[in-house]
Rosetta silent file (secondary structure, phi, psi, omega in degrees, C-alpha in Angstrom):
SEQUENCE: MNSLIQFPMHSNFLAQTDFDSSFSAYSHMGTGTIVGCLLIGLVLVIAMWKIFTKANQPGWASLIPFYNFYIWCKIVGRPGWWLLLMLIPFVNFIIIIILCIDLAKSFGKGAGFGIGLLLLGIIFFPILAFGSSQYVGPAAATGTRVA
SCORE:     score description
SCORE:     0.000 S_00000001
   1 L     0.000  154.497 -166.764  198.916  100.607   51.397 S_00000001
   2 L  -107.711  152.885 -174.385  197.907   98.444   48.593 S_00000001
   3 L   -99.618  141.304  172.648  197.471   94.827   48.860 S_00000001
   4 L   -72.755  -34.000 -169.746  198.234   91.767   46.128 S_00000001
   5 L  -110.922  158.166 -149.459  194.991   90.189   46.781 S_00000001
   6 L  -135.760   96.615 -127.719  192.279   92.450   46.707 S_00000001
   7 L  -131.644  144.965 -163.165  189.265   90.832   48.728 S_00000001
   8 L   -76.861  154.327  174.426  185.509   92.607   47.654 S_00000001
   9 L   -88.971   -6.596  172.914  183.916   95.178   50.310 S_00000001
  10 L   -74.907  153.798  175.494  180.257   93.659   50.726 S_00000001
  11 L  -101.679    2.664  171.297  180.223   91.599   53.846 S_00000001
  12 L  -113.026   74.574  126.755  178.177   88.506   52.661 S_00000001
  13 L   -51.099  -42.409 -172.696  180.897   87.817   49.642 S_00000001
  14 L   -76.010   -7.577 -161.254  180.400   84.141   51.220 S_00000001
  15 L   -96.257    3.017 -145.669  176.874   84.029   51.516 S_00000001
  16 L  -133.937   41.699  154.117  176.406   84.717   47.285 S_00000001
  17 L  -114.399 -174.541 -146.253  176.745   81.687   45.774 S_00000001
  18 L  -116.971   72.798  161.537  173.992   80.251   43.999 S_00000001
  19 H   -60.474  -42.063 -170.511  173.204   76.866   45.683 S_00000001
  20 H   -65.721  -15.215 -163.541  169.532   77.200   45.593 S_00000001
  21 H   -97.277  -51.073  174.465  169.440   77.082   41.805 S_00000001
  22 H   -76.742  -37.350 -162.585  171.734   74.297   41.267 S_00000001
  23 H   -54.019  -43.423 -167.024  170.486   72.211   44.459 S_00000001
  24 H   -88.555   13.034  159.434  166.545   72.011   43.077 S_00000001
  25 H  -105.847   16.558 -176.184  167.300   70.744   39.547 S_00000001
  26 H  -116.862  -35.310  171.563  169.101   67.737   41.139 S_00000001
  27 H    -4.479  -56.960 -151.542  165.879   67.721   44.100 S_00000001
  28 H   -79.086  -35.131 -161.313  164.251   64.826   42.000 S_00000001
  29 H   -98.685  -24.963  167.349  166.869   62.387   42.439 S_00000001
  30 H   -50.671  -39.442  178.316  167.547   62.387   45.969 S_00000001
  31 H   -81.012  -27.271  169.427  164.175   61.651   46.706 S_00000001
  32 H   -83.137  -22.718  155.526  163.864   58.920   44.333 S_00000001
  33 H   -59.356  -42.340 -150.554  167.498   57.698   45.675 S_00000001
  34 H   -75.877  -32.348  175.603  166.055   57.454   49.613 S_00000001
  35 H   -52.109  -37.522 -174.868  162.427   55.860   48.108 S_00000001
  36 H   -55.140  -55.166  173.733  164.541   53.625   46.168 S_00000001
  37 H   -57.259  -45.417  179.180  166.698   52.483   49.311 S_00000001
  38 H   -58.139  -47.368  167.616  163.618   52.020   51.317 S_00000001
  39 H   -68.604  -36.226  163.793  162.270   50.153   49.078 S_00000001
  40 H   -46.304  -36.603  175.803  165.132   47.726   48.542 S_00000001
  41 H   -88.084  -36.977  138.566  165.334   47.331   52.663 S_00000001
  42 H   -17.263  -71.081  149.099  161.904   46.740   52.305 S_00000001
  43 H   -39.949  -55.667  172.894  162.324   43.646   50.419 S_00000001
  44 H   -91.469    7.961  168.327  165.239   42.390   52.203 S_00000001
  45 H  -108.339  -31.266 -179.771  163.510   42.575   55.582 S_00000001
  46 H   -51.604  -44.897 -148.544  159.936   40.661   54.120 S_00000001
  47 H   -68.695  -41.463 -153.748  162.805   38.130   52.223 S_00000001
  48 H   -88.635  -24.199  142.482  164.554   37.577   55.554 S_00000001
  49 H   -31.104  -87.221 -172.146  161.276   37.327   57.684 S_00000001
  50 H   -54.526  -19.498  173.706  160.310   34.345   55.737 S_00000001
  51 H   -66.405  -30.176 -153.848  163.802   32.748   55.830 S_00000001
  52 H   -78.299  -22.093 -172.773  163.750   32.947   59.601 S_00000001
  53 H   -54.209  -68.761  168.714  160.292   31.261   59.356 S_00000001
  54 H   -78.266    4.435  143.899  161.383   28.613   57.657 S_00000001
  55 L  -125.829   49.237  167.689  163.816   27.927   59.631 S_00000001
  56 L    66.309   29.388  167.616  161.942   27.755   62.620 S_00000001
  57 L  -106.386  159.086  156.627  163.095   30.977   64.123 S_00000001
  58 L   -67.317  142.728  166.890  160.714   33.910   64.777 S_00000001
  59 L   -47.984  -23.304 -154.808  160.041   36.358   62.198 S_00000001
  60 L   -84.774  -41.546 -171.940  159.925   39.188   64.028 S_00000001
  61 H   -41.245  -39.513  162.092  163.685   38.577   64.841 S_00000001
  62 H   -39.562  -58.515 -171.610  164.821   39.946   61.004 S_00000001
  63 H   -83.464   17.234  153.624  163.820   43.821   62.453 S_00000001
  64 L  -107.944  144.538 -179.322  166.143   44.046   65.563 S_00000001
  65 L   -74.687  141.953 -165.355  169.504   45.033   64.787 S_00000001
  66 L    55.588  -33.634  165.377  172.300   42.454   65.881 S_00000001
  67 H   -67.286  -30.254  158.616  170.013   40.132   67.289 S_00000001
  68 H   -54.774  -28.973  177.108  169.045   39.000   63.649 S_00000001
  69 H   -59.117  -45.158 -157.274  172.742   38.523   63.350 S_00000001
  70 H   -60.507  -53.405 -160.821  172.807   36.256   66.587 S_00000001
  71 H   -55.409  -71.956 -161.849  169.530   34.700   65.260 S_00000001
  72 H   -29.117  -62.267  178.493  171.182   34.237   61.832 S_00000001
  73 H   -52.238  -29.330  174.758  174.421   32.239   63.105 S_00000001
  74 H   -70.148  -41.324 -166.297  172.171   29.830   65.386 S_00000001
  75 H   -63.667  -54.035  159.622  170.217   28.809   62.043 S_00000001
  76 L   -56.458    6.116  141.790  173.678   28.049   60.168 S_00000001
  77 L    86.538   52.924 -179.708  174.938   26.755   63.120 S_00000001
  78 L   -95.594  151.874  173.804  177.831   29.312   64.015 S_00000001
  79 L   -85.350  141.039 -153.773  178.249   29.670   67.849 S_00000001
  80 L   -58.441   -2.867 -161.518  176.176   33.164   69.106 S_00000001
  81 L   -93.381  -12.408 -169.714  179.517   34.597   69.875 S_00000001
  82 H   -55.010  -53.109  168.151  180.651   34.850   66.047 S_00000001
  83 H    -9.371  -60.994  149.644  178.144   38.221   66.710 S_00000001
  84 H   -41.762  -42.378 -173.537  181.379   39.925   68.299 S_00000001
  85 H   -81.779   15.674  175.967  183.171   39.123   65.436 S_00000001
  86 H  -106.897    1.305  148.918  181.011   41.465   62.828 S_00000001
  87 L  -101.253    5.156  174.404  182.196   44.173   65.017 S_00000001
  88 L   -72.302  113.782 -171.493  185.732   43.833   64.282 S_00000001
  89 L   -82.377  132.085 -176.432  186.522   45.870   60.904 S_00000001
  90 L    66.476    2.847  172.535  187.474   44.015   58.120 S_00000001
  91 H   -85.548  -12.380  176.406  186.976   40.608   59.951 S_00000001
  92 H   -81.955   -4.967 -168.758  183.088   41.241   59.668 S_00000001
  93 H   -80.749  -43.135 -171.059  184.108   41.078   55.681 S_00000001
  94 H   -67.031  -64.831  157.537  185.044   37.746   56.256 S_00000001
  95 H   -64.959    6.025  171.054  182.279   36.541   58.416 S_00000001
  96 H  -122.601    4.040  158.490  179.604   37.217   56.513 S_00000001
  97 H   -82.842  -22.956  142.005  180.696   35.735   53.463 S_00000001
  98 H   -25.912  -54.958 -164.148  180.798   32.513   55.762 S_00000001
  99 H   -68.588  -30.446 -167.692  177.268   33.602   57.013 S_00000001
 100 H   -80.940  -78.142 -177.134  176.345   33.814   53.383 S_00000001
 101 H   -56.680  -17.956  163.877  177.411   30.237   52.245 S_00000001
 102 H   -91.692   -8.350  152.591  176.465   28.569   55.183 S_00000001
 103 H   -77.960  -29.509  160.353  173.182   29.471   54.916 S_00000001
 104 H   -46.660  -45.115  163.964  172.865   28.926   51.488 S_00000001
 105 H   -55.322  -49.786 -166.446  174.094   25.295   52.565 S_00000001
 106 H   -85.918   -0.249  142.663  171.939   24.756   55.382 S_00000001
 107 L   -88.531   34.774 -167.973  168.767   25.606   52.701 S_00000001
 108 L    63.394   -1.718  173.545  170.335   23.297   50.425 S_00000001
 109 L   -95.381  173.247 -173.390  172.066   25.243   47.887 S_00000001
 110 L   -91.585 -133.354  156.638  175.568   25.161   47.062 S_00000001
 111 L   -74.452  -48.096 -164.713  178.182   28.008   47.331 S_00000001
 112 H   -38.833  -48.355 -174.413  177.825   29.505   44.313 S_00000001
 113 H   -96.062   11.520  156.869  174.556   31.066   45.567 S_00000001
 114 H   -79.604  -58.776 -178.674  175.752   31.581   49.269 S_00000001
 115 H   -54.098  -48.976  155.867  178.559   34.360   46.950 S_00000001
 116 H   -26.158  -56.257  172.689  174.929   35.241   45.174 S_00000001
 117 H   -79.350   -5.246 -173.028  173.286   36.355   48.193 S_00000001
 118 H   -79.346  -79.456  153.632  176.316   37.841   49.406 S_00000001
 119 L   -23.372  -59.294 -172.265  176.653   40.072   45.523 S_00000001
 120 L  -113.354   32.824 -176.307  173.273   40.112   44.407 S_00000001
 121 H   -25.245  -65.092 -162.011  171.154   40.162   48.088 S_00000001
 122 H   -72.357    5.750  167.901  168.369   41.688   46.674 S_00000001
 123 H  -114.421  -34.068 -177.367  167.858   38.916   44.140 S_00000001
 124 H   -93.393    5.802 -165.585  168.740   35.874   45.950 S_00000001
 125 H   -95.127  -20.358  160.774  167.777   36.516   49.556 S_00000001
 126 H   -82.427  -14.752  148.348  163.940   36.675   48.226 S_00000001
 127 H   -14.684  -68.464 -171.069  165.001   33.399   46.139 S_00000001
 128 H   -66.231  -26.303 -135.339  165.317   31.496   49.479 S_00000001
 129 H  -111.793  -54.802 -167.019  162.858   33.186   51.139 S_00000001
 130 H   -86.557  -23.410  178.275  160.092   32.498   48.297 S_00000001
 131 L   -83.784 -159.210 -176.923  161.006   29.794   46.062 S_00000001
 132 L   -73.150  -24.044 -177.454  161.031   25.802   46.809 S_00000001
 133 L   -88.189  137.088 -175.837  163.960   25.013   49.121 S_00000001
 134 L   -87.274  146.342  174.895  163.369   23.995   52.493 S_00000001
 135 L   -62.451   84.662 -143.479  165.300   24.458   55.563 S_00000001
 136 L  -104.725   11.728  169.036  167.519   21.059   55.886 S_00000001
 137 L   120.186  177.484 -161.005  169.328   22.016   59.049 S_00000001
 138 L   -80.481   90.724 -169.605  172.246   23.715   60.429 S_00000001
 139 L   -51.034  -45.102 -146.217  175.367   23.286   57.672 S_00000001
 140 L  -104.121   -9.995  158.620  178.219   24.763   59.903 S_00000001
 141 L   -69.771  -60.312 -165.160  176.911   22.099   62.686 S_00000001
 142 L   -81.019   -4.223  179.581  176.772   19.284   61.594 S_00000001
 143 L    65.826   -1.601 -179.376  180.206   19.201   59.472 S_00000001
 144 L  -108.344  137.524  175.233  178.608   18.003   56.168 S_00000001
 145 L  -118.980  154.542  175.536  178.312   20.087   53.554 S_00000001
 146 L   -91.773  125.193 -176.506  175.300   20.006   51.043 S_00000001
 147 L   -57.934    0.000    0.000  176.870   19.964   47.430 S_00000001
């Protein structure tokens, strides 16, 4: 019986794709991407450590997941239960925007600097950490906004 679809007769037909040659040509990009991401992460961790210590909080708290957001809420004057809001999809985007703006205001910067923290954190977090700005207190707790 003849079929309209002809399959190759050898059993390893699916294993004959040439992934090895195409993968080796791009393998250096994967390593570079990993190293780049690790460097960016390291810069951000060091900057957050310095920001926490400027705000009279333990710097090591920046290393612990979830606890670092709790301390961040404490620094800006937001209640600790906002950590739970970070677990809700789409709500967490709004919360992180508010926290970035409040963090900027807690260090005497404006809302524009807070948006910079949100969009270009790799640049603005080190500026906040290693710049001349000083912690002026939790912006959200006092109800007063620093311009």
